Amino acid sequence: MRTRICEMLNIKYPIFQGGMAWVSTYHLAAAVSEAGGLGIIAAGNADAEYVREQIKRIRQITDKPFGVNVMLLSPYVDEVMNVIIEERVPVITTGAGNPGKYIRALKEAGTKIIPVVPSVALAKKMEKDGVDGVIAEGTESGGHIGELTTMCLVPQVVDAVTIPVIAAGGIADGRGMLAAFALGAEGVQIGTRFVCSEECTVHLNYKNAIISAKDRDAVASGRSTGHPIRCLKNKLTREFDKLEEQRAPKEDIEKLGIGALRRAVIEGDVDKGSVMAGQISGLIKDIKPCKEIIEDLIKDYQNTLNKLRG
Amino acid sequence: MIFEKVKERISDILGVDADEVTMESSFMDDLGADSLDVVELIMALEEEFEIEIPDEEAEKIQTVGDVVEYIKEHTDM
């Protein structure tokens, strides 16, 4: 299953670990990179010093390539980009917007740029701007989501661009990975499955909430704000629903979300915190090391492929 | 002339009546576009008028008038 992504990034398996704010620390990213995938540190809304420290730490543990995910709506986005350029981070992924104005400086630093795109138009625009690949992320994902499903978005993006496409959203095992490859993807990005890894530092309550989640538990909130978020159903999501039913102002809905992710990830408050997770949560039944997650994915991928060949 | 062409593309891409589109219309506030619609629209206009709108400039575009002005300044039309 070596693809252009493996060659380009010098990684063994075309498997990215999603950049999840508060969740994707250097511990998780290092474990995934060591296991042959691409570990990704999430910058989220953190400042430049946090990001620089994370980059230093991961380099102490592994000499394998890694990435940093930059959330473009962050108030610190400019200074975080500067750190990435100064530190010559091998790969950057971006979310929540158009990274166009940073592309030239990143390329000069030798950083590979792989933005998350929720639409064909943005994928084409990114290719024109010279990025190295795109992550086509479906609405099955956890956290900030777009409208289209992975099944519909991936083949349309694959047909629209010539650069490699990484599929994200709804993938947690080898079957999902193979399906993504059938749609034309040359890599997958996986988030929720890696949250339930031994190396991930989130509160145990958070991991257990994913493990006990069933098929319909990961719901989208805040559609009226224009920035919907997928989380596991709890008191907080019900509160969001209530505000939306009352057609509360956007500001009130957004205010309810402030600090909610930290509450779940760090304090383990899975009732009133924001337990961001994808629709595939229902498929995840255990906590295991990243290496095992990746090896199982590959094994399962091969077995499924053999079965299809008959 | 430019405005007529721009209006047509906007009406196609955003699915709004051409009559609703004025120089003062804001893409997001009046025409119901989101940021992804704006990306698509700008790409279509770049193609149509054979120009490049850099991201720094595209960020400043809020209204139909903004984009018409930009095209006017950067083409011979």
PDB file of C-alpha atoms in Angstrom, chain B residues 21-70:
ATOM      1  CA  VAL B  21     -27.660  40.880  -7.020  1.00  0.00           C
ATOM      2  CA  THR B  22     -26.687  44.551  -6.733  1.00  0.00           C
ATOM      3  CA  MET B  23     -23.321  46.278  -6.433  1.00  0.00           C
ATOM      4  CA  GLU B  24     -24.056  46.735  -2.717  1.00  0.00           C
ATOM      5  CA  SER B  25     -24.966  43.091  -1.970  1.00  0.00           C
ATOM      6  CA  SER B  26     -22.742  41.447   0.608  1.00  0.00           C
ATOM      7  CA  PHE B  27     -21.954  37.841  -0.353  1.00  0.00           C
ATOM      8  CA  MET B  28     -22.347  36.504   3.158  1.00  0.00           C
ATOM      9  CA  ASP B  29     -24.964  38.826   4.657  1.00  0.00           C
ATOM     10  CA  ASP B  30     -27.290  39.345   1.683  1.00  0.00           C
ATOM     11  CA  LEU B  31     -26.704  36.476  -0.722  1.00  0.00           C
ATOM     12  CA  GLY B  32     -26.421  33.647   1.811  1.00  0.00           C
ATOM     13  CA  ALA B  33     -22.912  32.589   0.796  1.00  0.00           C
ATOM     14  CA  ASP B  34     -20.529  30.868   3.200  1.00  0.00           C
ATOM     15  CA  SER B  35     -16.738  31.044   3.012  1.00  0.00           C
ATOM     16  CA  LEU B  36     -16.585  27.992   0.724  1.00  0.00           C
ATOM     17  CA  ASP B  37     -19.061  29.560  -1.703  1.00  0.00           C
ATOM     18  CA  VAL B  38     -16.845  32.636  -1.831  1.00  0.00           C
ATOM     19  CA  VAL B  39     -13.791  30.492  -2.697  1.00  0.00           C
ATOM     20  CA  GLU B  40     -15.736  28.836  -5.507  1.00  0.00           C
ATOM     21  CA  LEU B  41     -17.013  32.144  -6.805  1.00  0.00           C
ATOM     22  CA  ILE B  42     -13.600  33.789  -6.824  1.00  0.00           C
ATOM     23  CA  MET B  43     -12.112  30.848  -8.703  1.00  0.00           C
ATOM     24  CA  ALA B  44     -14.880  31.013 -11.289  1.00  0.00           C
ATOM     25  CA  LEU B  45     -14.347  34.754 -11.754  1.00  0.00           C
ATOM     26  CA  GLU B  46     -10.578  34.301 -12.030  1.00  0.00           C
ATOM     27  CA  GLU B  47     -11.192  31.859 -14.840  1.00  0.00           C
ATOM     28  CA  GLU B  48     -13.818  33.941 -16.570  1.00  0.00           C
ATOM     29  CA  PHE B  49     -11.776  37.165 -16.563  1.00  0.00           C
ATOM     30  CA  GLU B  50      -8.356  35.495 -16.826  1.00  0.00           C
ATOM     31  CA  ILE B  51      -6.993  37.208 -13.732  1.00  0.00           C
ATOM     32  CA  GLU B  52      -5.409  36.150 -10.447  1.00  0.00           C
ATOM     33  CA  ILE B  53      -6.890  37.436  -7.215  1.00  0.00           C
ATOM     34  CA  PRO B  54      -4.257  36.872  -4.489  1.00  0.00           C
ATOM     35  CA  ASP B  55      -5.528  35.601  -1.134  1.00  0.00           C
ATOM     36  CA  GLU B  56      -4.619  38.860   0.599  1.00  0.00           C
ATOM     37  CA  GLU B  57      -6.921  40.682  -1.845  1.00  0.00           C
ATOM     38  CA  ALA B  58      -9.612  38.011  -1.812  1.00  0.00           C
ATOM     39  CA  GLU B  59      -9.891  38.373   1.965  1.00  0.00           C
ATOM     40  CA  LYS B  60     -10.965  41.994   1.538  1.00  0.00           C
ATOM     41  CA  ILE B  61     -13.783  41.172  -0.861  1.00  0.00           C
ATOM     42  CA  GLN B  62     -17.107  41.506   0.949  1.00  0.00           C
ATOM     43  CA  THR B  63     -19.552  42.814  -1.634  1.00  0.00           C
ATOM     44  CA  VAL B  64     -20.327  42.394  -5.305  1.00  0.00           C
ATOM     45  CA  GLY B  65     -19.022  45.942  -5.798  1.00  0.00           C
ATOM     46  CA  ASP B  66     -15.649  44.992  -4.276  1.00  0.00           C
ATOM     47  CA  VAL B  67     -15.111  42.207  -6.774  1.00  0.00           C
ATOM     48  CA  VAL B  68     -16.357  44.254  -9.749  1.00  0.00           C
ATOM     49  CA  GLU B  69     -13.933  47.054  -8.815  1.00  0.00           C
ATOM     50  CA  TYR B  70     -11.059  44.593  -8.531  1.00  0.00           C
TER      51      TYR B  70
END
